[in-house]
Amino acid sequence: MGQDVARWLKGYDPNQLTIATAVSHSSLQIFHGAKAEGFRTLAISAGDRDVRYYDAFPRAKPDRILKLPKYTDLLGLAEELRAENTILIPHGSLVEYLGPDNYINLGLPIYGNRAVLHWESDRDKQREWLEAAGIRMPRKVSDPTDILEPVIVKYHGAKGGRGFFIAKSYHDFKRHIQEGQPYTIQEFVMGTRYYLHYFYSPLVPDGYAVTVTDAKGKEVAKGSLQMLSIDRRDESNIDEMNRLGSLKDMDEIGIAPTFVVTGNIPMVIRESLLPEVFRMGEAVVKEAYKRFGGLWGPFCLETVVTDKLEFRVFEISARIVAGTNPFIGGSPYSEMVEPNLSTGRRIAKEIKLAALSGRLPSILG
Ligand code: AMP
């Protein structure tokens, strides 16, 4: 795939790039940022999805909307879109709509490293990567009979907060588990959640400089790490359960907690935790370059901070997360980097810099 991307880019006009993404998720933010940086924009939509809401946001409305019967039709349109110098910005919904195999095989330059998907989507590989980077994750419970404190059971492939349940004992686990579905069990970490939005640029060593090497110790890039914003997800129904009483009361009336993301809330974190925020981000990036060719652009560590002020990371997202959406006009953190800098705009700036300096092949995968 790497070879193909380099070949496709030879035919690209770096002054006439089109930034494309699928409607939904963070598309308004991606288009808003791309338009602010002077790019042409293309939305990809499928089925009978209503896209009229774009009309309400003229500064984010894409220049063109490509309506397809289904997302997988994109595979057959790659050549046509390459002729328009199209670069695809992936987000969680796009990967989900296409399915992992189609996403990996899509014949378009994608911003970021597509190989990361293998490491991110498999919970065991994700743990291997993060723990090798010295990140503390929630303890894994291998045998359900060992459930002695609250745990969260996650079915494989669970997404967007669906497919989880909390168990406080083996009895509880037996009561809820759906037989035949593979799952993992981890400690339910008590604390407060922070979803940290990072951006690693392998192009610019300014700021919090991070030099990365490959597995053999050879330097591959001298770049820099930013932490552009922090959110907390608003999850239904767990986040407002206390309105009806305690979890125990809920259990008694037969309501189980669910974790379906419905929105996002802006957050800031204690300043004394920032050294650890950057240490974790740097370690994850460095390990990614050693293991699978790197992690660049936006990524998010989903964390819980305990009352001992320790982080536990329960998940990584290796692309723009919807939690960056409250910050289209910038965040308290990005304000100290540059005014009005959203993650979407940061992506557009990176692509612009790479295009102007002949380095697109090093940030597109
Ligand atoms: P995930 O899909 O892994 O991001 O998990 C969905 C939601 O479940 C998260 O946003 C958290 O609210 C919650 N969650 C996941 N893992 C844990 C954990 N180990 N401890 C506490 N809460 C968790």
CSV table of C-alpha atoms and ligand atoms in Angstrom, one decimal:
chain,number,residue,atom,x,y,z
A,1,MET,CA,0.0,0.0,0.0
A,2,GLY,CA,2.8,2.4,0.9
A,3,GLN,CA,4.2,2.0,-2.6
A,4,ASP,CA,0.9,2.8,-4.2
A,5,VAL,CA,0.4,6.0,-2.1
A,6,ALA,CA,3.8,7.3,-3.3
A,7,ARG,CA,2.9,6.5,-6.9
A,8,TRP,CA,-0.6,8.1,-6.7
A,9,LEU,CA,0.9,11.2,-5.2
A,10,LYS,CA,3.3,11.7,-8.1
A,11,GLY,CA,0.2,12.6,-10.2
A,12,TYR,CA,-1.2,15.0,-7.5
A,13,ASP,CA,-1.1,18.8,-7.9
A,14,PRO,CA,-0.2,19.9,-4.4
A,15,ASN,CA,-1.8,23.3,-5.0
A,16,GLN,CA,-5.2,21.8,-5.9
A,17,LEU,CA,-5.9,19.3,-3.1
A,18,THR,CA,-9.3,18.3,-2.1
A,19,ILE,CA,-10.0,17.3,1.6
A,20,ALA,CA,-12.6,14.7,1.8
A,21,THR,CA,-14.4,12.9,4.6
A,22,ALA,CA,-17.6,11.1,5.4
A,23,VAL,CA,-20.6,13.0,6.7
A,24,SER,CA,-21.2,12.8,10.4
A,25,HIS,CA,-18.8,12.4,13.4
A,26,SER,CA,-16.4,15.4,13.1
A,27,SER,CA,-17.0,16.3,9.5
A,28,LEU,CA,-18.2,19.9,10.2
A,29,GLN,CA,-14.9,20.5,12.1
A,30,ILE,CA,-12.8,18.9,9.4
A,31,PHE,CA,-14.4,20.9,6.6
A,32,HIS,CA,-14.4,24.1,8.7
A,33,GLY,CA,-10.6,23.7,9.2
A,34,ALA,CA,-9.9,22.7,5.6
A,35,LYS,CA,-11.9,25.7,4.3
A,36,ALA,CA,-10.1,28.1,6.6
A,37,GLU,CA,-6.8,26.9,5.2
A,38,GLY,CA,-8.0,27.3,1.6
A,39,PHE,CA,-8.7,23.7,0.6
A,40,ARG,CA,-11.5,22.4,-1.6
A,41,THR,CA,-13.8,20.1,0.4
A,42,LEU,CA,-15.8,17.0,-0.5
A,43,ALA,CA,-18.3,15.2,1.8
A,44,ILE,CA,-19.1,11.5,1.1
A,45,SER,CA,-22.5,10.4,2.0
A,46,ALA,CA,-24.4,7.1,1.5
A,47,GLY,CA,-27.9,5.9,1.6
A,48,ASP,CA,-30.7,8.4,2.3
A,49,ARG,CA,-28.8,10.3,5.0
A,50,ASP,CA,-30.1,13.8,5.5
A,51,VAL,CA,-27.3,16.2,4.8
A,52,ARG,CA,-29.3,19.4,4.8
A,53,TYR,CA,-27.9,20.4,8.2
A,54,TYR,CA,-24.7,21.5,6.4
A,55,ASP,CA,-26.8,24.4,4.9
A,56,ALA,CA,-27.1,25.8,8.4
A,57,PHE,CA,-23.3,26.1,8.8
A,58,PRO,CA,-21.9,28.0,5.7
A,59,ARG,CA,-18.3,28.2,7.0
A,60,ALA,CA,-18.2,24.4,7.3
A,61,LYS,CA,-20.4,23.4,4.4
A,62,PRO,CA,-18.4,21.2,2.0
A,63,ASP,CA,-18.0,22.5,-1.6
A,64,ARG,CA,-19.5,19.2,-2.9
A,65,ILE,CA,-21.4,16.3,-1.5
A,66,LEU,CA,-20.9,12.9,-3.2
A,67,LYS,CA,-24.0,10.8,-2.6
A,68,LEU,CA,-23.5,7.1,-2.9
A,69,PRO,CA,-26.0,4.2,-2.6
A,70,LYS,CA,-23.6,2.7,0.0
A,71,TYR,CA,-20.2,3.6,1.4
A,72,THR,CA,-18.4,0.6,-0.1
A,73,ASP,CA,-19.2,2.2,-3.6
A,74,LEU,CA,-16.3,4.5,-2.7
A,75,LEU,CA,-13.9,1.6,-3.5
A,76,GLY,CA,-14.9,1.8,-7.2
A,77,LEU,CA,-14.5,5.6,-7.3
A,78,ALA,CA,-10.9,5.9,-6.1
A,79,GLU,CA,-9.4,6.6,-9.5
A,80,GLU,CA,-11.9,9.4,-10.2
A,81,LEU,CA,-11.3,11.0,-6.8
A,82,ARG,CA,-7.5,10.7,-7.2
A,83,ALA,CA,-7.9,12.7,-10.4
A,84,GLU,CA,-9.3,15.5,-8.1
A,85,ASN,CA,-6.2,15.2,-5.9
A,86,THR,CA,-8.3,13.9,-3.0
A,87,ILE,CA,-7.0,13.2,0.4
A,88,LEU,CA,-9.3,11.4,2.8
A,89,ILE,CA,-9.4,12.3,6.5
A,90,PRO,CA,-10.5,9.2,8.4
A,91,HIS,CA,-12.7,9.4,11.5
A,92,GLY,CA,-14.3,6.6,13.6
A,93,SER,CA,-17.6,6.6,11.7
A,94,LEU,CA,-15.9,6.4,8.3
A,95,VAL,CA,-13.9,3.4,9.4
A,96,GLU,CA,-17.0,1.8,10.7
A,97,TYR,CA,-19.1,2.5,7.6
A,98,LEU,CA,-16.4,1.1,5.3
A,99,GLY,CA,-15.4,-1.8,7.5
A,100,PRO,CA,-11.7,-2.4,8.4
A,101,ASP,CA,-10.8,-4.5,5.3
A,102,ASN,CA,-12.2,-2.0,2.8
A,103,TYR,CA,-10.7,0.9,4.7
A,104,ILE,CA,-7.2,-0.7,4.6
A,105,ASN,CA,-7.6,-1.5,0.8
A,106,LEU,CA,-9.1,1.9,-0.2
A,107,GLY,CA,-7.3,3.3,-3.2
A,108,LEU,CA,-7.0,6.8,-1.9
A,109,PRO,CA,-4.3,8.6,0.1
A,110,ILE,CA,-5.4,8.6,3.7
A,111,TYR,CA,-4.1,11.1,6.3
A,112,GLY,CA,-2.3,9.0,8.9
A,113,ASN,CA,-0.9,5.5,9.1
A,114,ARG,CA,-3.5,2.9,8.1
A,115,ALA,CA,-1.5,0.1,9.7
A,116,VAL,CA,-2.4,1.4,13.1
A,117,LEU,CA,-5.9,0.0,12.7
A,118,HIS,CA,-4.7,-3.6,13.3
A,119,TRP,CA,-3.1,-2.5,16.6
A,120,GLU,CA,-6.0,-0.4,17.7
A,121,SER,CA,-9.0,-2.7,16.9
A,122,ASP,CA,-7.6,-5.8,18.6
A,123,ARG,CA,-7.8,-5.2,22.4
A,124,ASP,CA,-4.9,-7.6,23.1
A,125,LYS,CA,-2.6,-5.9,20.6
A,126,GLN,CA,-3.7,-2.5,21.9
A,127,ARG,CA,-2.7,-3.5,25.4
A,128,GLU,CA,0.6,-4.9,24.2
A,129,TRP,CA,1.4,-1.6,22.5
A,130,LEU,CA,0.3,0.7,25.4
A,131,GLU,CA,1.9,-1.4,28.1
A,132,ALA,CA,5.2,-1.6,26.2
A,133,ALA,CA,5.0,2.2,26.2
A,134,GLY,CA,4.8,2.1,30.0
A,135,ILE,CA,1.1,3.1,30.1
A,136,ARG,CA,-1.0,1.8,33.0
A,137,MET,CA,-4.2,0.2,31.9
A,138,PRO,CA,-7.1,-1.2,33.9
A,139,ARG,CA,-6.3,-4.6,35.2
A,140,LYS,CA,-7.4,-7.4,33.0
A,141,VAL,CA,-9.5,-10.2,34.7
A,142,SER,CA,-8.9,-13.4,32.8
A,143,ASP,CA,-11.3,-15.7,34.7
A,144,PRO,CA,-14.8,-14.5,35.5
A,145,THR,CA,-14.8,-16.5,38.8
A,146,ASP,CA,-12.1,-14.0,39.9
A,147,ILE,CA,-14.5,-11.0,39.8
A,148,LEU,CA,-14.3,-9.7,43.4
A,149,GLU,CA,-14.7,-5.9,42.6
A,150,PRO,CA,-16.6,-4.0,40.0
A,151,VAL,CA,-15.5,-4.9,36.4
A,152,ILE,CA,-16.6,-3.8,33.0
A,153,VAL,CA,-17.2,-6.5,30.4
A,154,LYS,CA,-16.6,-5.5,26.8
A,155,TYR,CA,-17.7,-7.6,23.9
A,156,HIS,CA,-15.3,-7.7,21.1
A,157,GLY,CA,-16.1,-5.2,18.4
A,158,ALA,CA,-18.2,-3.1,20.8
A,159,LYS,CA,-18.3,0.5,19.6
A,160,GLY,CA,-19.7,3.9,20.5
A,161,GLY,CA,-20.4,2.7,24.1
A,162,ARG,CA,-22.7,-0.2,23.0
A,163,GLY,CA,-21.8,-3.7,24.1
A,164,PHE,CA,-20.6,-3.2,27.6
A,165,PHE,CA,-21.9,-4.2,31.0
A,166,ILE,CA,-20.8,-3.8,34.6
A,167,ALA,CA,-20.6,-6.7,36.9
A,168,LYS,CA,-19.8,-6.7,40.6
A,169,SER,CA,-19.5,-10.5,41.1
A,170,TYR,CA,-19.3,-13.7,39.2
A,171,HIS,CA,-23.1,-14.2,39.9
A,172,ASP,CA,-23.7,-10.8,38.3
A,173,PHE,CA,-21.5,-11.7,35.3
A,174,LYS,CA,-23.4,-15.0,34.8
A,175,ARG,CA,-26.7,-13.2,34.9
A,176,HIS,CA,-25.8,-10.7,32.1
A,177,ILE,CA,-23.3,-12.5,29.8
A,178,GLN,CA,-24.6,-13.4,26.4
A,179,GLU,CA,-23.2,-16.9,25.7
A,180,GLY,CA,-21.1,-17.4,22.5
A,181,GLN,CA,-20.0,-13.7,22.2
A,182,PRO,CA,-16.2,-13.2,22.8
A,183,TYR,CA,-15.5,-10.6,25.5
A,184,THR,CA,-12.8,-9.2,27.7
A,185,ILE,CA,-13.1,-8.2,31.3
A,186,GLN,CA,-11.3,-5.4,33.0
A,187,GLU,CA,-11.3,-3.6,36.3
A,188,PHE,CA,-13.9,-0.8,36.4
A,189,VAL,CA,-11.6,2.1,37.4
A,190,MET,CA,-13.1,4.5,39.9
A,191,GLY,CA,-12.2,8.1,39.2
A,192,THR,CA,-12.8,10.9,36.7
A,193,ARG,CA,-12.6,10.6,33.0
A,194,TYR,CA,-10.4,12.7,30.7
A,195,TYR,CA,-10.2,12.1,26.9
A,196,LEU,CA,-6.9,13.7,25.9
A,197,HIS,CA,-6.6,15.0,22.3
A,198,TYR,CA,-3.1,14.9,21.0
A,199,PHE,CA,-1.5,15.7,17.7
A,200,TYR,CA,1.9,14.5,16.7
A,201,SER,CA,3.6,16.2,13.7
A,202,PRO,CA,6.6,14.3,12.3
A,203,LEU,CA,7.4,17.5,10.2
A,204,VAL,CA,8.0,20.2,12.8
A,205,PRO,CA,10.4,19.9,15.7
A,206,ASP,CA,9.2,23.1,17.4
A,207,GLY,CA,7.5,23.1,20.8
A,208,TYR,CA,7.5,19.8,22.7
A,209,ALA,CA,10.0,18.1,20.5
A,210,VAL,CA,9.8,14.3,20.1
A,211,THR,CA,12.3,12.4,18.0
A,212,VAL,CA,11.3,9.0,16.9
A,213,THR,CA,13.3,5.9,15.9
A,214,ASP,CA,12.4,2.6,14.3
A,215,ALA,CA,12.8,-0.8,15.9
A,216,LYS,CA,16.5,-0.8,14.9
A,217,GLY,CA,17.1,2.5,16.7
A,218,LYS,CA,17.4,4.5,13.4
A,219,GLU,CA,16.0,8.0,13.6
A,220,VAL,CA,12.9,8.3,11.5
A,221,ALA,CA,11.5,11.8,12.3
A,222,LYS,CA,12.2,14.8,14.4
A,223,GLY,CA,8.8,16.1,15.3
A,224,SER,CA,6.7,17.6,18.0
A,225,LEU,CA,3.7,16.7,20.2
A,226,GLN,CA,0.8,18.9,21.0
A,227,MET,CA,-2.1,18.4,23.3
A,228,LEU,CA,-4.9,20.5,21.7
A,229,SER,CA,-7.9,19.9,23.9
A,230,ILE,CA,-9.6,17.6,26.5
A,231,ASP,CA,-13.2,16.4,26.7
A,232,ARG,CA,-15.4,14.1,28.6
A,233,ARG,CA,-18.0,12.1,26.9
A,234,ASP,CA,-21.6,12.4,27.9
A,235,GLU,CA,-22.8,8.8,28.0
A,236,SER,CA,-26.4,7.6,28.2
A,237,ASN,CA,-27.7,6.4,30.5
A,238,ILE,CA,-24.8,6.0,33.0
A,239,ASP,CA,-24.0,9.7,33.3
A,240,GLU,CA,-27.4,10.7,34.6
A,241,MET,CA,-28.3,7.6,36.5
A,242,ASN,CA,-28.0,9.3,39.8
A,243,ARG,CA,-31.1,11.2,39.0
A,244,LEU,CA,-33.1,8.1,39.8
A,245,GLY,CA,-31.0,6.8,42.7
A,246,SER,CA,-27.9,4.6,43.1
A,247,LEU,CA,-26.7,1.8,40.8
A,248,LYS,CA,-28.0,-0.6,43.3
A,249,ASP,CA,-31.5,0.9,43.1
A,250,MET,CA,-31.3,0.7,39.3
A,251,ASP,CA,-30.4,-2.9,39.5
A,252,GLU,CA,-33.4,-3.5,41.7
A,253,ILE,CA,-35.8,-1.9,39.2
A,254,GLY,CA,-34.1,-3.7,36.3
A,255,ILE,CA,-32.3,-0.8,34.6
A,256,ALA,CA,-28.7,-1.6,33.5
A,257,PRO,CA,-26.1,1.1,33.0
A,258,THR,CA,-25.2,1.8,29.3
A,259,PHE,CA,-22.4,3.8,27.9
A,260,VAL,CA,-23.8,5.2,24.6
A,261,VAL,CA,-22.1,8.4,23.6
A,262,THR,CA,-24.6,11.2,23.1
A,263,GLY,CA,-22.4,14.3,23.2
A,264,ASN,CA,-19.1,15.8,24.6
A,265,ILE,CA,-18.2,18.2,27.3
A,266,PRO,CA,-15.1,20.5,27.3
A,267,MET,CA,-12.7,19.8,30.1
A,268,VAL,CA,-9.4,21.1,31.5
A,269,ILE,CA,-7.1,19.0,33.8
A,270,ARG,CA,-5.1,20.0,36.9
A,271,GLU,CA,-2.0,21.6,35.6
A,272,SER,CA,0.2,19.4,37.8
A,273,LEU,CA,-1.0,16.4,35.7
A,274,LEU,CA,0.3,17.9,32.4
A,275,PRO,CA,3.8,16.4,32.7
A,276,GLU,CA,2.3,12.9,32.8
A,277,VAL,CA,-0.1,13.8,30.0
A,278,PHE,CA,2.8,14.6,27.7
A,279,ARG,CA,4.9,11.7,29.0
A,280,MET,CA,2.2,9.3,28.1
A,281,GLY,CA,1.5,10.8,24.6
A,282,GLU,CA,5.2,10.8,23.8
A,283,ALA,CA,5.7,7.2,24.9
A,284,VAL,CA,2.7,6.0,22.8
A,285,VAL,CA,4.0,7.7,19.7
A,286,LYS,CA,7.6,6.4,20.2
A,287,GLU,CA,6.4,2.9,20.7
A,288,ALA,CA,4.2,3.1,17.5
A,289,TYR,CA,7.2,4.0,15.4
A,290,LYS,CA,9.1,1.0,16.8
A,291,ARG,CA,6.2,-1.4,16.3
A,292,PHE,CA,4.3,-0.5,13.1
A,293,GLY,CA,5.7,2.5,11.3
A,294,GLY,CA,4.3,5.2,13.5
A,295,LEU,CA,1.4,7.2,14.7
A,296,TRP,CA,1.0,10.8,13.5
A,297,GLY,CA,-1.7,13.4,13.3
A,298,PRO,CA,-4.5,13.4,15.9
A,299,PHE,CA,-5.0,10.6,18.5
A,300,CYS,CA,-6.8,10.3,21.8
A,301,LEU,CA,-6.0,8.6,25.1
A,302,GLU,CA,-9.1,7.8,27.0
A,303,THR,CA,-8.3,7.9,30.6
A,304,VAL,CA,-9.5,7.7,34.2
A,305,VAL,CA,-7.7,9.7,36.9
A,306,THR,CA,-8.0,8.0,40.3
A,307,ASP,CA,-8.1,9.8,43.6
A,308,LYS,CA,-4.4,9.0,43.9
A,309,LEU,CA,-4.0,11.3,40.9
A,310,GLU,CA,-2.8,8.3,38.7
A,311,PHE,CA,-3.9,7.8,35.1
A,312,ARG,CA,-5.4,4.6,33.8
A,313,VAL,CA,-5.8,4.5,30.0
A,314,PHE,CA,-8.6,2.2,28.9
A,315,GLU,CA,-8.5,2.9,25.2
A,316,ILE,CA,-6.7,4.7,22.4
A,317,SER,CA,-8.2,6.2,19.2
A,318,ALA,CA,-5.7,6.7,16.5
A,319,ARG,CA,-7.5,9.5,14.6
A,320,ILE,CA,-9.6,12.5,15.2
A,321,VAL,CA,-12.2,11.9,17.9
A,322,ALA,CA,-15.6,13.5,18.1
A,323,GLY,CA,-14.6,14.8,21.5
A,324,THR,CA,-12.6,17.5,19.7
A,325,ASN,CA,-15.9,19.1,18.3
A,326,PRO,CA,-16.5,21.5,21.2
A,327,PHE,CA,-13.3,23.2,20.1
A,328,ILE,CA,-14.0,24.3,16.6
A,329,GLY,CA,-13.0,27.9,17.7
A,330,GLY,CA,-10.0,26.6,19.7
A,331,SER,CA,-9.6,25.3,23.3
A,332,PRO,CA,-7.9,26.7,26.4
A,333,TYR,CA,-4.9,24.6,25.4
A,334,SER,CA,-4.8,25.3,21.6
A,335,GLU,CA,-5.2,29.0,22.3
A,336,MET,CA,-1.7,28.8,23.8
A,337,VAL,CA,-0.4,27.3,20.6
A,338,GLU,CA,-2.3,29.4,18.0
A,339,PRO,CA,-5.7,31.2,18.1
A,340,ASN,CA,-8.7,29.4,16.6
A,341,LEU,CA,-6.8,26.1,16.3
A,342,SER,CA,-9.2,23.2,16.2
A,343,THR,CA,-7.9,19.6,15.5
A,344,GLY,CA,-9.6,19.8,12.1
A,345,ARG,CA,-7.7,23.0,11.3
A,346,ARG,CA,-4.5,21.5,12.7
A,347,ILE,CA,-4.9,18.6,10.2
A,348,ALA,CA,-5.4,21.0,7.3
A,349,LYS,CA,-2.3,23.0,8.3
A,350,GLU,CA,-0.2,19.9,8.4
A,351,ILE,CA,-1.4,18.8,5.0
A,352,LYS,CA,-0.7,22.3,3.7
A,353,LEU,CA,2.8,22.4,5.1
A,354,ALA,CA,3.6,18.9,3.7
A,355,ALA,CA,2.2,19.9,0.3
A,356,LEU,CA,4.2,23.1,0.2
A,357,SER,CA,7.4,21.4,1.3
A,358,GLY,CA,7.1,18.2,-0.9
A,359,ARG,CA,6.6,15.9,2.0
A,360,LEU,CA,3.0,14.6,1.4
A,361,PRO,CA,4.3,11.0,1.2
A,362,SER,CA,5.6,11.1,4.7
A,363,ILE,CA,2.1,11.9,6.2
A,364,LEU,CA,-0.2,10.0,3.9
A,365,GLY,CA,-0.7,6.3,4.2
B,1,AMP,P1,-14.6,2.4,25.4
B,1,AMP,O1,-15.5,2.0,24.2
B,1,AMP,O2,-13.6,1.4,25.8
B,1,AMP,O3,-14.1,3.8,25.2
B,1,AMP,O4,-15.6,2.4,26.7
B,1,AMP,C1,-16.9,3.0,26.7
B,1,AMP,C2,-17.1,3.7,28.0
B,1,AMP,O5,-17.1,2.8,29.1
B,1,AMP,C3,-16.0,4.7,28.4
B,1,AMP,O6,-16.2,6.0,27.7
B,1,AMP,C4,-16.1,4.8,29.9
B,1,AMP,O7,-17.1,5.6,30.3
B,1,AMP,C5,-16.4,3.4,30.2
B,1,AMP,N1,-15.2,2.6,30.5
B,1,AMP,C6,-14.5,1.8,29.7
B,1,AMP,N2,-13.6,1.1,30.3
B,1,AMP,C7,-13.6,1.5,31.6
B,1,AMP,C8,-12.9,1.1,32.8
B,1,AMP,N3,-11.9,0.2,32.7
B,1,AMP,N4,-13.2,1.7,33.9
B,1,AMP,C9,-14.2,2.6,34.0
B,1,AMP,N5,-15.0,3.0,33.0
B,1,AMP,C10,-14.7,2.4,31.8
